[in-house]
Tab-separated table of C-alpha atoms in Angstrom:
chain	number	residue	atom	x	y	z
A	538	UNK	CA	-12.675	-1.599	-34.967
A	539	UNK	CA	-11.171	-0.284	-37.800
A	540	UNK	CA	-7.937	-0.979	-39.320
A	541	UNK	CA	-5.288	1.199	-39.669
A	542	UNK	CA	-4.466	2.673	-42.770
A	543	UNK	CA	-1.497	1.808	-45.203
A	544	UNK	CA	1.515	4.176	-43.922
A	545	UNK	CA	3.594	3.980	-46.780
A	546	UNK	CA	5.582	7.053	-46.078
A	547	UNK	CA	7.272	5.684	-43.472
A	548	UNK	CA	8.921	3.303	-45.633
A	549	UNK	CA	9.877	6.554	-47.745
A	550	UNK	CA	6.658	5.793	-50.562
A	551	UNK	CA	3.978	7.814	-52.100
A	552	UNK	CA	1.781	5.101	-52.583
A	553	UNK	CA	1.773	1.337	-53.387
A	554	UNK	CA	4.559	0.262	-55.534
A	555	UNK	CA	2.369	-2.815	-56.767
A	556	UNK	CA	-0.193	-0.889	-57.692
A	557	UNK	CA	-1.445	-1.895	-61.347
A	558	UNK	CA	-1.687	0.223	-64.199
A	559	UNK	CA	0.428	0.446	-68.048
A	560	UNK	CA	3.405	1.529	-68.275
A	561	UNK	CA	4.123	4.339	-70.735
A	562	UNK	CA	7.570	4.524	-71.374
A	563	UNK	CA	6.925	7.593	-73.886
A	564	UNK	CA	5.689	9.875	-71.788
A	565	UNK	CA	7.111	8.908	-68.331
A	566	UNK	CA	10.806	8.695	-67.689
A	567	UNK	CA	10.339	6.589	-64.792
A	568	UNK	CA	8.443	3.924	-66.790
A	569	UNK	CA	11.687	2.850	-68.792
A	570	UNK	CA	13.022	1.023	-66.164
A	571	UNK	CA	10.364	-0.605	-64.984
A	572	UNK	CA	9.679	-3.349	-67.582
A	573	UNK	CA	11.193	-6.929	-66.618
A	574	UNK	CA	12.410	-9.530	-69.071
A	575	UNK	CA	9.455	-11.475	-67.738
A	576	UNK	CA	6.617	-13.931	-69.788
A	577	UNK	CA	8.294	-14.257	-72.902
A	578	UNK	CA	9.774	-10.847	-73.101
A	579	UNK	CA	13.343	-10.438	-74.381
A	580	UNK	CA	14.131	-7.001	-74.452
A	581	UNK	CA	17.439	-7.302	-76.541
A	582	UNK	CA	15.757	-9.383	-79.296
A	583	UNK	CA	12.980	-6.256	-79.386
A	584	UNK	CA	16.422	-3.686	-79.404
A	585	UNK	CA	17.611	-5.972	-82.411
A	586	UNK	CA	14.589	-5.900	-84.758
A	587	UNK	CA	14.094	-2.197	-83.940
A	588	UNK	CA	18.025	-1.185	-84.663
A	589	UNK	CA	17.697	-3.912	-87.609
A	590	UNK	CA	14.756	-2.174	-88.924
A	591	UNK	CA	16.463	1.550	-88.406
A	592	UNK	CA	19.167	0.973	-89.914
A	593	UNK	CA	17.710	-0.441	-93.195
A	594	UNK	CA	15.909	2.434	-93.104
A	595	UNK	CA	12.677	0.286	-93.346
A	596	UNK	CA	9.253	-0.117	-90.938
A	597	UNK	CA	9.152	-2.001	-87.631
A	598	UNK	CA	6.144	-4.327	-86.940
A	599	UNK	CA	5.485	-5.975	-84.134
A	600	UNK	CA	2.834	-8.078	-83.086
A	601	UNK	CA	1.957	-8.697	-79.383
A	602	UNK	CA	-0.040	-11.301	-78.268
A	603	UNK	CA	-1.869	-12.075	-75.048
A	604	UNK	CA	-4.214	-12.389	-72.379
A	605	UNK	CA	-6.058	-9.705	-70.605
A	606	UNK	CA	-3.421	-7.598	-67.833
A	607	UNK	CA	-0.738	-9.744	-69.634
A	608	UNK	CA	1.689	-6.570	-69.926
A	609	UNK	CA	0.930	-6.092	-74.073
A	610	UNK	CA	0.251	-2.300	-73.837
A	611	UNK	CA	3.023	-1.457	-71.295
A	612	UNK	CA	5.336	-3.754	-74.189
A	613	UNK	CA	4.122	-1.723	-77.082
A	614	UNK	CA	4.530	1.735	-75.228
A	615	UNK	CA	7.943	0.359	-74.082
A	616	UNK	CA	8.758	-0.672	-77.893
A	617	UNK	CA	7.502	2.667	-78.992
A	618	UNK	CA	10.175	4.145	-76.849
A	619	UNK	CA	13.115	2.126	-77.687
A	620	UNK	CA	12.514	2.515	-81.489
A	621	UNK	CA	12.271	6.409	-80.403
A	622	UNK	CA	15.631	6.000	-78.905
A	623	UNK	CA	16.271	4.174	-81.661
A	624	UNK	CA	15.926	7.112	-83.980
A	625	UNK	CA	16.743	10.002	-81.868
A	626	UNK	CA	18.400	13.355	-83.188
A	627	UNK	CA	19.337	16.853	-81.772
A	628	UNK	CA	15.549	18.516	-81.550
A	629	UNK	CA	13.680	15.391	-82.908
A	630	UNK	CA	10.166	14.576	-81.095
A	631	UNK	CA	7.869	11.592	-81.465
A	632	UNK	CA	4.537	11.024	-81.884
A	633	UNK	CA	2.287	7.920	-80.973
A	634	UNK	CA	-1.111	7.271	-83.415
A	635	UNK	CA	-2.551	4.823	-81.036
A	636	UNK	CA	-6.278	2.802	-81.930
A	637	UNK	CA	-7.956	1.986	-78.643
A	638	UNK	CA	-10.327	-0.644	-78.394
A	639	UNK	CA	-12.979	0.875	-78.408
A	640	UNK	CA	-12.223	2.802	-81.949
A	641	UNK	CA	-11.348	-0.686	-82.999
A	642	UNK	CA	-13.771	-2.067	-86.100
A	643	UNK	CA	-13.903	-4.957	-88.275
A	644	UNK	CA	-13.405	-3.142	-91.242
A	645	UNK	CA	-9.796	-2.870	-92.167
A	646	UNK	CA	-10.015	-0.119	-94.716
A	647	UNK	CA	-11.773	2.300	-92.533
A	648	UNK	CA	-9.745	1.675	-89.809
A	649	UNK	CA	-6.371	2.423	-92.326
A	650	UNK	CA	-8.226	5.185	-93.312
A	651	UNK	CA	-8.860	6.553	-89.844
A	652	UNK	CA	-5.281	6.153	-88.771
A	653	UNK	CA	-3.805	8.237	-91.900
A	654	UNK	CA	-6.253	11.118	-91.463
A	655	UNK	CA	-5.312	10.710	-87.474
A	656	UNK	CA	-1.118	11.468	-88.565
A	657	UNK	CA	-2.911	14.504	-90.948
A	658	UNK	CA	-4.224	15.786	-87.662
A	659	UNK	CA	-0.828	15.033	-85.588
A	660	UNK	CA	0.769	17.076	-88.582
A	661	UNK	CA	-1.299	19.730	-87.683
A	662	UNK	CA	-1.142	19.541	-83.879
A	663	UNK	CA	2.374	19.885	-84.165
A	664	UNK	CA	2.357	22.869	-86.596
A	665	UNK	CA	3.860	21.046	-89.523
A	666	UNK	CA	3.398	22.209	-93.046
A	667	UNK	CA	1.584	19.578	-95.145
A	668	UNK	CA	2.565	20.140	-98.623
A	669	UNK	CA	-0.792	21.413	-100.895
A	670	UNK	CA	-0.565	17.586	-103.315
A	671	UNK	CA	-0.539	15.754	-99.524
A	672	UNK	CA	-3.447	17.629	-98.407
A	673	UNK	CA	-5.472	17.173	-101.455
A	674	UNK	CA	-4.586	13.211	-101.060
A	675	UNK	CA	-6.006	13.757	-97.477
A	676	UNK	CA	-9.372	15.410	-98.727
A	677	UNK	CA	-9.725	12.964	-101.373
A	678	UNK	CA	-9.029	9.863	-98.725
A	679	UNK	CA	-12.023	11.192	-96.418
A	680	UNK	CA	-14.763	11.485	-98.903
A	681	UNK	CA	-13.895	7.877	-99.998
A	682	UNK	CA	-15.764	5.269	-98.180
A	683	UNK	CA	-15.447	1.122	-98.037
A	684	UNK	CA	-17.622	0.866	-101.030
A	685	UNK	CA	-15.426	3.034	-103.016
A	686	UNK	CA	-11.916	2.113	-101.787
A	687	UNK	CA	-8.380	3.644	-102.134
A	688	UNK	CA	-6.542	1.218	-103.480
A	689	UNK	CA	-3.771	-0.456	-101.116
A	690	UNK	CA	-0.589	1.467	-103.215
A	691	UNK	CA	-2.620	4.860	-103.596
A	692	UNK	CA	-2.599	4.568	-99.239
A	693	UNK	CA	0.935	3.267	-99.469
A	694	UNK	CA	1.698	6.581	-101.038
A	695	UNK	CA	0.129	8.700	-98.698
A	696	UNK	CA	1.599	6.831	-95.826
A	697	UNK	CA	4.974	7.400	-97.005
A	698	UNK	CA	4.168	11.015	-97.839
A	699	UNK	CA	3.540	11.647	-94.431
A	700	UNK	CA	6.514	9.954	-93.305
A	701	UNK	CA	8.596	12.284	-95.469
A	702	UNK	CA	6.716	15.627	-94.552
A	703	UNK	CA	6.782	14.190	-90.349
A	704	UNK	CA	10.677	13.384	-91.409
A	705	UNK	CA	11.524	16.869	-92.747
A	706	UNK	CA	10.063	18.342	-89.488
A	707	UNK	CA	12.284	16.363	-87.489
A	708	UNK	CA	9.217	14.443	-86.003
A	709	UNK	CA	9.477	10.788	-85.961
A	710	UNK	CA	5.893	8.571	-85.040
A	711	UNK	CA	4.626	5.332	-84.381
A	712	UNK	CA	0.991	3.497	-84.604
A	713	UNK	CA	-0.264	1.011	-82.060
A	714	UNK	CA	-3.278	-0.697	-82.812
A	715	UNK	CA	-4.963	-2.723	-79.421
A	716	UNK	CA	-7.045	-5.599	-79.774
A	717	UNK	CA	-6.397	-5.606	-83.425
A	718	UNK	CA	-10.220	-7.486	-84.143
A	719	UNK	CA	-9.397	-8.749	-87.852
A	720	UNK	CA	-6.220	-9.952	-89.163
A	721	UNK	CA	-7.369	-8.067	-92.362
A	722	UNK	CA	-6.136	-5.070	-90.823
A	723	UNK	CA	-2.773	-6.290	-89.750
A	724	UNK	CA	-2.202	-7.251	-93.753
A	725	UNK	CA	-3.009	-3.819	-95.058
A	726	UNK	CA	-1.049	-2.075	-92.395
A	727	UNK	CA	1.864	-4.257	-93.212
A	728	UNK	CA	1.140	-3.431	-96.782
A	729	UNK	CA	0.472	1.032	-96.632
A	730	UNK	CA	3.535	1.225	-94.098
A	731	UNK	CA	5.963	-1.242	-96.183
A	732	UNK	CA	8.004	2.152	-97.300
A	733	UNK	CA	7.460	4.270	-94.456
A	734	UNK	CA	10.209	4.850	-91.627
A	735	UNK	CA	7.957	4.232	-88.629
A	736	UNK	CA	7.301	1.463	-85.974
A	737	UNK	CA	3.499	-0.129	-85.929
A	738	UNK	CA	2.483	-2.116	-82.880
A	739	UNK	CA	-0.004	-4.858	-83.632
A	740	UNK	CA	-1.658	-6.007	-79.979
A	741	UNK	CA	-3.494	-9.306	-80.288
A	742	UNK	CA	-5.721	-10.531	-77.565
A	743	UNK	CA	-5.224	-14.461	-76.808
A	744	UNK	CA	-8.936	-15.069	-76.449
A	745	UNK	CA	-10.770	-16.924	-79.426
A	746	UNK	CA	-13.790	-14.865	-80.045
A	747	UNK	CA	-15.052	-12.990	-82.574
A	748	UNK	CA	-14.032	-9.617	-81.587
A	749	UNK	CA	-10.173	-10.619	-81.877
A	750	UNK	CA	-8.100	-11.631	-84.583
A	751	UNK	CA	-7.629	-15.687	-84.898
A	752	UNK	CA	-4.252	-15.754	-86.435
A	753	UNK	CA	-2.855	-19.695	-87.286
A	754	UNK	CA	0.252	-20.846	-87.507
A	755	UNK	CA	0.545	-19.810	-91.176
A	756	UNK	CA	-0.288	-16.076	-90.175
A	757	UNK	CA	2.130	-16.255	-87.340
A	758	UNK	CA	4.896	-17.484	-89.676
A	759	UNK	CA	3.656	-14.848	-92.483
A	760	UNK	CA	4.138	-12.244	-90.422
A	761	UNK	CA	7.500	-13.477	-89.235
A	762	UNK	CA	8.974	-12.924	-92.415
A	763	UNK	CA	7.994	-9.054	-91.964
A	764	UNK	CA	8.257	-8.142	-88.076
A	765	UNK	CA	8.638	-9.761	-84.451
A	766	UNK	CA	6.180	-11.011	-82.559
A	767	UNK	CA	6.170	-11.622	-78.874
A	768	UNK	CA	3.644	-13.882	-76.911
A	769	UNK	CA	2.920	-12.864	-73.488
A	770	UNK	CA	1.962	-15.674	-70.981
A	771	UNK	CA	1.759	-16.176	-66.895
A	772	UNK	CA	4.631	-16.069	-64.519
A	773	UNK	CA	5.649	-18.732	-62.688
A	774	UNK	CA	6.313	-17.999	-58.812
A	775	UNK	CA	10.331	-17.435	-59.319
A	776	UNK	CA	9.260	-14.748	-61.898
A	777	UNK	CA	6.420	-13.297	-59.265
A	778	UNK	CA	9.182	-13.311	-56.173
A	779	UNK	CA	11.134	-11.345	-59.038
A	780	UNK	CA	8.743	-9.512	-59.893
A	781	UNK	CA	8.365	-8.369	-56.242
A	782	UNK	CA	11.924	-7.768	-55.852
A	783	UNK	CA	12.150	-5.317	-58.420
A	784	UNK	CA	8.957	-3.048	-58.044
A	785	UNK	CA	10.153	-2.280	-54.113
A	786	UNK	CA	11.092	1.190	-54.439
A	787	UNK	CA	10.883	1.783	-50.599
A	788	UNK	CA	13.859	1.526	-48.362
A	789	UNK	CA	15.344	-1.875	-48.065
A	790	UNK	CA	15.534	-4.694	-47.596
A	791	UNK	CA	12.379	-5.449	-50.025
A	792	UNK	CA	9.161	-6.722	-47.857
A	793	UNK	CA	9.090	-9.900	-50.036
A	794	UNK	CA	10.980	-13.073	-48.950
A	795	UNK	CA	11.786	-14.443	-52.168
A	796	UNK	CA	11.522	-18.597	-51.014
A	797	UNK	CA	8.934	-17.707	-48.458
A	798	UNK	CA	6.556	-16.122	-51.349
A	799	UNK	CA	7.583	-18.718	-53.698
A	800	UNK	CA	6.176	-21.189	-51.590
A	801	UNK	CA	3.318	-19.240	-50.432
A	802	UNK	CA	2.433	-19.552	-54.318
A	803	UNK	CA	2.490	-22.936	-54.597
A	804	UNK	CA	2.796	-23.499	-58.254
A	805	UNK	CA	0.240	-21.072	-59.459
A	806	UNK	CA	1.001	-18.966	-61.977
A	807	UNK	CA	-0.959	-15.500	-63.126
A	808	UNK	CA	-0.166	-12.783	-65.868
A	809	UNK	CA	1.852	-10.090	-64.515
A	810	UNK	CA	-0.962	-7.687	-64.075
A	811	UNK	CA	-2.767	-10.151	-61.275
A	812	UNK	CA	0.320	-11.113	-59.834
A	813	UNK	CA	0.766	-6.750	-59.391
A	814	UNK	CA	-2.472	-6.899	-57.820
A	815	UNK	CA	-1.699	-9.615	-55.237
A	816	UNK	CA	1.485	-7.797	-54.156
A	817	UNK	CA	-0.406	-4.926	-54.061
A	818	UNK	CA	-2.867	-6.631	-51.369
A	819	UNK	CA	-0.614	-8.272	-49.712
A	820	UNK	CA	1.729	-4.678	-49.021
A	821	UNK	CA	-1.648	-2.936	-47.958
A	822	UNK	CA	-2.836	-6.017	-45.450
A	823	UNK	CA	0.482	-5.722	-43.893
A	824	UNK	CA	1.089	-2.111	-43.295
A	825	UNK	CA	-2.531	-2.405	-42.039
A	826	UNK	CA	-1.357	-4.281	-39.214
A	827	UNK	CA	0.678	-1.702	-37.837
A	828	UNK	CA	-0.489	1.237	-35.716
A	829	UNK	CA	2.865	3.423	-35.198
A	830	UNK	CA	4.257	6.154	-36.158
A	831	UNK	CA	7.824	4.677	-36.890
A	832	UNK	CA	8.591	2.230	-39.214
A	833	UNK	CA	8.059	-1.638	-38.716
A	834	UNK	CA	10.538	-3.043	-36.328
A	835	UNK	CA	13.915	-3.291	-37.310
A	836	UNK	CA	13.311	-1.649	-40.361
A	837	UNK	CA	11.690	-4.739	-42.047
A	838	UNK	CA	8.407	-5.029	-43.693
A	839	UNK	CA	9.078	-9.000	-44.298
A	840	UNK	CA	5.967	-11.145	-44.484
A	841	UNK	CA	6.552	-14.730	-42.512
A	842	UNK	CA	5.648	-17.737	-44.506
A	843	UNK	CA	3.084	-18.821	-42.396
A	844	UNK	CA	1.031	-15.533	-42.900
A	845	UNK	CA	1.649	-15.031	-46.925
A	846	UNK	CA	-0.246	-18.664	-47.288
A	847	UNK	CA	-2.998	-17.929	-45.089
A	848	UNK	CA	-2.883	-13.996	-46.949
A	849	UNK	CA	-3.005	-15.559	-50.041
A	850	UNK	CA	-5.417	-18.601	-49.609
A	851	UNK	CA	-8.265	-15.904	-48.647
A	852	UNK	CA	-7.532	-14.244	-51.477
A	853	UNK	CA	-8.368	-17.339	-53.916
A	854	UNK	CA	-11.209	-18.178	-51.481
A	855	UNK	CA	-12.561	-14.608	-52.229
A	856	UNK	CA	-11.821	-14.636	-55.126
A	857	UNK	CA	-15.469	-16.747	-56.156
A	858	UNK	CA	-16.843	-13.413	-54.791
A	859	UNK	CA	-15.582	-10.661	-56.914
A	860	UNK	CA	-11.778	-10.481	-54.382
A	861	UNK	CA	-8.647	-10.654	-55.701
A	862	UNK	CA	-8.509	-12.133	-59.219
A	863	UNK	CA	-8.025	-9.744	-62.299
């Protein structure tokens, strides 16, 4: 027979709460509120750097580090918005410059080069003026290659020329660079936006392979003296009953027993993105379990202890066979 399906409306939802996915504080409202101070993440000590960095009228770097579904692009899009907030004015708009992965290369200079012709297009998205000396610097910057480099000051200059002609628009913008391959890239980034007003968003993946950057503890403590970094690690099960808390935007009370889930857990602990996707399961298993077309009895979605261990010990026996893990 088959089961019924997930009736989340009755519990006043449009979908899963747990379902997993970044969070884009930039371009969705709702997103801001939705980060937890969870695995390493201290959201005033982010606020501090940024209104540190604002008020010197100087760049803010970051560097996020971390493990796959680990939270680091939902932290860089949320530190992209707080250093928009940051620098907000009557009329003033932002603008994100953001290197996916898969525009990611090992050469640093092409990638700098890439990003400053990317703000020259963002200028002219947004129907700025680029004054006739910037363009030229523009033109000049895409016939030269990696075997005929810019030097570092020459991009330096056109980084904070940009900054001044996005500035006198009223346009502020940030870069965010994921799975930064090279730390070659995060020094010349460091170095072409060291006079620019801007926020640049350095995500690291915690794997050691050759497609990420290997930074030691003298490239951690480098960078220190420049930005803030922020490692992102796994949640123990009083952060996942928190998490669980905290995502319920249904009707209360949430479905999640805090000490029943805790225990259910054991002391496993996963990133926040497959802890998301456990919740997620669990929700849908148990709204599949009910057939009716009022909510669950007494208004309560809670899952006993005895059925969140045996819930949760299928899903770490499937997961051998492509279930639950990720």
């Amino acid at each position: 027979m088959r089961p019924a399906d997930a009736r989340y409306e009755l519990y006043g939802l449009e979908g899963n709460p747990y379902a997993v996915g970044p969070l884009d504080a930039v371009t969705c409202e709702s997103d801001r509120e939705l980060l937890l101070e969870l695995a390493g993440i201290r959201l005033s000590a982010i606020e501090a750097a940024i209104e540190r960095a604002v008020s010197r009228n100087r760049p803010a770097f970051f560097l996020i580090t971390g493990v796959g579904k680990s939270g680091r692009t939902s932290l860089a899009n949320h530190v992209m918005r707080l250093y928009q907030d940051a620098t907000a004015q009557p009329g003033r708009t932002f603008v994100t410059h953001c290197a996916e992965p898969e525009h990611m290369t090992h050469d640093a200079y092409t990638q700098m080069c890439s990003t400053l012709l990317g703000l020259r297009n963002m200028m002219n998205d947004c129907a700025i003026n680029v004054p006739d000396e910037l363009r030229a610097r523009f033109s000049e910057l895409g016939r030269r290659t990696s075997t005929d480099p810019m030097n570092e000051y020459d991009l330096q200059d056109i980084a904070w020329s940009s900054g001044a002609t996005f500035a006198a628009a009223n346009v502020g913008f940030g870069v965010r660079y994921e799975s930064v391959p090279t730390k070659k890239l995060i020094w010349l980034a460091t170095k072409v936006f060291e006079r620019t007003s801007t926020v640049v968003v350095f995500v690291v993946d915690a794997y050691d392979h050759a497609n990420t950057a290997q930074l030691t503890v003298a490239d951690r403590e480098r960078f220190a003296t420049r930005g803030h970094i922020v490692d992102l690690g796994t949640l123990p099960p009083v952060q996942i009953a928190e998490l669980a808390h905290r995502r319920w935007s249904g009707r209360p009370p949430p479905p999640f027993h805090a000490e029943g889930l805790m225990e259910a857990l054991g002391g496993r602990t996963y990133t926040v993105g497959q802890a998301m996707r456990r919740l997620a399961l669990l929700l849908e298993f148990r709204l599949r379990e009910y057939e009716k077309d009022d909510p669950w009895p007494t208004d309560d979605l809670r899952m006993p202890g005895d059925w969140l261990h045996l819930r949760i010990w299928q899903g770490e026996s499937w997961n051998g066979l492509g279930g639950t893990h990720g």
